[in-house]
Amino acid sequence: MANSAGSRKRARQAEKRRQNNASLRSMVRTYVKKVVAAIESGDHAAASAAFVTAQPLMDSAVTKGIFNKNQVARKKSRLNASIKKLAA
């Protein structure tokens, strides 16, 4: 355990950030799962709506450093391709 006052404060801050990051990561994953579920059900309108909702959350998680930008770009590209495939 941390001994000095400064290191105890750092430990508290790190734990608070860890919990916040975990919450945001979980929320983004939930919204992505909603998009995937709509795609698997074959509902183009629901999939598109879910994707429009999930996209800004994914982007904000990137700017906060929760996910890597290339990982999110790849995920969005694949989801969008799947949604377009439903329309065809």
PDB file of C-alpha atoms in Angstrom:
ATOM      1  CA  MET A   1       0.000   0.000   0.000  1.00  0.00           C
ATOM      2  CA  ALA A   2       1.102   3.579  -0.637  1.00  0.00           C
ATOM      3  CA  ASN A   3       2.868   5.283   2.274  1.00  0.00           C
ATOM      4  CA  SER A   4       3.160   9.001   1.590  1.00  0.00           C
ATOM      5  CA  ALA A   5       0.135  11.261   1.340  1.00  0.00           C
ATOM      6  CA  GLY A   6       0.881  12.004  -2.307  1.00  0.00           C
ATOM      7  CA  SER A   7       1.113   8.364  -3.268  1.00  0.00           C
ATOM      8  CA  ARG A   8      -2.095   7.551  -1.371  1.00  0.00           C
ATOM      9  CA  LYS A   9      -3.846  10.299  -3.337  1.00  0.00           C
ATOM     10  CA  ARG A  10      -2.401   8.929  -6.596  1.00  0.00           C
ATOM     11  CA  ALA A  11      -3.728   5.474  -5.710  1.00  0.00           C
ATOM     12  CA  ARG A  12      -7.197   6.914  -5.040  1.00  0.00           C
ATOM     13  CA  GLN A  13      -7.161   8.813  -8.327  1.00  0.00           C
ATOM     14  CA  ALA A  14      -5.969   5.774 -10.263  1.00  0.00           C
ATOM     15  CA  GLU A  15      -8.775   3.635  -8.820  1.00  0.00           C
ATOM     16  CA  LYS A  16     -11.378   6.290  -9.641  1.00  0.00           C
ATOM     17  CA  ARG A  17     -10.096   6.525 -13.229  1.00  0.00           C
ATOM     18  CA  ARG A  18      -9.995   2.736 -13.558  1.00  0.00           C
ATOM     19  CA  GLN A  19     -13.626   2.439 -12.524  1.00  0.00           C
ATOM     20  CA  ASN A  20     -14.693   5.261 -14.850  1.00  0.00           C
ATOM     21  CA  ASN A  21     -12.811   3.725 -17.772  1.00  0.00           C
ATOM     22  CA  ALA A  22     -14.314   0.299 -17.053  1.00  0.00           C
ATOM     23  CA  SER A  23     -17.800   1.827 -17.021  1.00  0.00           C
ATOM     24  CA  LEU A  24     -17.281   3.614 -20.349  1.00  0.00           C
ATOM     25  CA  ARG A  25     -15.728   0.522 -21.931  1.00  0.00           C
ATOM     26  CA  SER A  26     -18.676  -1.590 -20.803  1.00  0.00           C
ATOM     27  CA  MET A  27     -21.207   0.942 -22.102  1.00  0.00           C
ATOM     28  CA  VAL A  28     -19.587   1.048 -25.544  1.00  0.00           C
ATOM     29  CA  ARG A  29     -19.474  -2.745 -25.720  1.00  0.00           C
ATOM     30  CA  THR A  30     -23.178  -2.899 -24.795  1.00  0.00           C
ATOM     31  CA  TYR A  31     -24.118  -0.514 -27.607  1.00  0.00           C
ATOM     32  CA  VAL A  32     -21.990  -2.487 -30.078  1.00  0.00           C
ATOM     33  CA  LYS A  33     -23.747  -5.680 -28.978  1.00  0.00           C
ATOM     34  CA  LYS A  34     -27.104  -4.015 -29.673  1.00  0.00           C
ATOM     35  CA  VAL A  35     -25.957  -3.259 -33.226  1.00  0.00           C
ATOM     36  CA  VAL A  36     -24.740  -6.835 -33.714  1.00  0.00           C
ATOM     37  CA  ALA A  37     -28.013  -8.236 -32.357  1.00  0.00           C
ATOM     38  CA  ALA A  38     -30.029  -6.077 -34.751  1.00  0.00           C
ATOM     39  CA  ILE A  39     -27.841  -7.207 -37.664  1.00  0.00           C
ATOM     40  CA  GLU A  40     -28.272 -10.866 -36.720  1.00  0.00           C
ATOM     41  CA  SER A  41     -32.038 -10.452 -36.476  1.00  0.00           C
ATOM     42  CA  GLY A  42     -32.001  -9.062 -40.029  1.00  0.00           C
ATOM     43  CA  ASP A  43     -33.675  -5.767 -39.152  1.00  0.00           C
ATOM     44  CA  HIS A  44     -31.972  -3.098 -41.284  1.00  0.00           C
ATOM     45  CA  ALA A  45     -33.795  -0.131 -39.742  1.00  0.00           C
ATOM     46  CA  ALA A  46     -33.041  -1.182 -36.164  1.00  0.00           C
ATOM     47  CA  ALA A  47     -29.419  -1.947 -37.037  1.00  0.00           C
ATOM     48  CA  SER A  48     -28.974   1.452 -38.663  1.00  0.00           C
ATOM     49  CA  ALA A  49     -30.540   3.237 -35.704  1.00  0.00           C
ATOM     50  CA  ALA A  50     -28.416   1.306 -33.215  1.00  0.00           C
ATOM     51  CA  PHE A  51     -25.283   2.042 -35.242  1.00  0.00           C
ATOM     52  CA  VAL A  52     -26.054   5.773 -35.343  1.00  0.00           C
ATOM     53  CA  THR A  53     -26.391   5.685 -31.556  1.00  0.00           C
ATOM     54  CA  ALA A  54     -23.216   3.648 -30.995  1.00  0.00           C
ATOM     55  CA  GLN A  55     -20.938   5.583 -33.357  1.00  0.00           C
ATOM     56  CA  PRO A  56     -20.443   8.789 -31.279  1.00  0.00           C
ATOM     57  CA  LEU A  57     -19.930   6.750 -28.114  1.00  0.00           C
ATOM     58  CA  MET A  58     -17.205   4.740 -29.812  1.00  0.00           C
ATOM     59  CA  ASP A  59     -15.533   7.921 -31.060  1.00  0.00           C
ATOM     60  CA  SER A  60     -15.639   9.584 -27.647  1.00  0.00           C
ATOM     61  CA  ALA A  61     -14.104   6.487 -26.058  1.00  0.00           C
ATOM     62  CA  VAL A  62     -11.211   6.830 -28.513  1.00  0.00           C
ATOM     63  CA  THR A  63     -10.612  10.472 -27.607  1.00  0.00           C
ATOM     64  CA  LYS A  64     -10.602   9.509 -23.915  1.00  0.00           C
ATOM     65  CA  GLY A  65      -8.004   6.808 -24.583  1.00  0.00           C
ATOM     66  CA  ILE A  66     -10.220   3.857 -23.701  1.00  0.00           C
ATOM     67  CA  PHE A  67      -9.920   2.161 -27.095  1.00  0.00           C
ATOM     68  CA  ASN A  68      -7.322   2.369 -29.851  1.00  0.00           C
ATOM     69  CA  LYS A  69      -8.462   4.516 -32.791  1.00  0.00           C
ATOM     70  CA  ASN A  70      -7.646   1.861 -35.396  1.00  0.00           C
ATOM     71  CA  GLN A  71      -9.538  -0.793 -33.453  1.00  0.00           C
ATOM     72  CA  VAL A  72     -12.664   1.381 -33.324  1.00  0.00           C
ATOM     73  CA  ALA A  73     -12.308   2.388 -36.980  1.00  0.00           C
ATOM     74  CA  ARG A  74     -12.105  -1.282 -37.969  1.00  0.00           C
ATOM     75  CA  LYS A  75     -15.114  -2.182 -35.822  1.00  0.00           C
ATOM     76  CA  LYS A  76     -17.225   0.670 -37.248  1.00  0.00           C
ATOM     77  CA  SER A  77     -16.239  -0.254 -40.791  1.00  0.00           C
ATOM     78  CA  ARG A  78     -17.196  -3.886 -40.318  1.00  0.00           C
ATOM     79  CA  LEU A  79     -20.502  -3.032 -38.647  1.00  0.00           C
ATOM     80  CA  ASN A  80     -21.359  -0.565 -41.407  1.00  0.00           C
ATOM     81  CA  ALA A  81     -20.509  -3.129 -44.082  1.00  0.00           C
ATOM     82  CA  SER A  82     -22.770  -5.663 -42.381  1.00  0.00           C
ATOM     83  CA  ILE A  83     -25.610  -3.146 -42.226  1.00  0.00           C
ATOM     84  CA  LYS A  84     -25.197  -2.302 -45.910  1.00  0.00           C
ATOM     85  CA  LYS A  85     -25.255  -6.014 -46.725  1.00  0.00           C
ATOM     86  CA  LEU A  86     -28.669  -6.245 -45.020  1.00  0.00           C
ATOM     87  CA  ALA A  87     -30.065  -3.527 -47.282  1.00  0.00           C
ATOM     88  CA  ALA A  88     -28.975  -5.355 -50.433  1.00  0.00           C
TER      89      ALA A  88
END
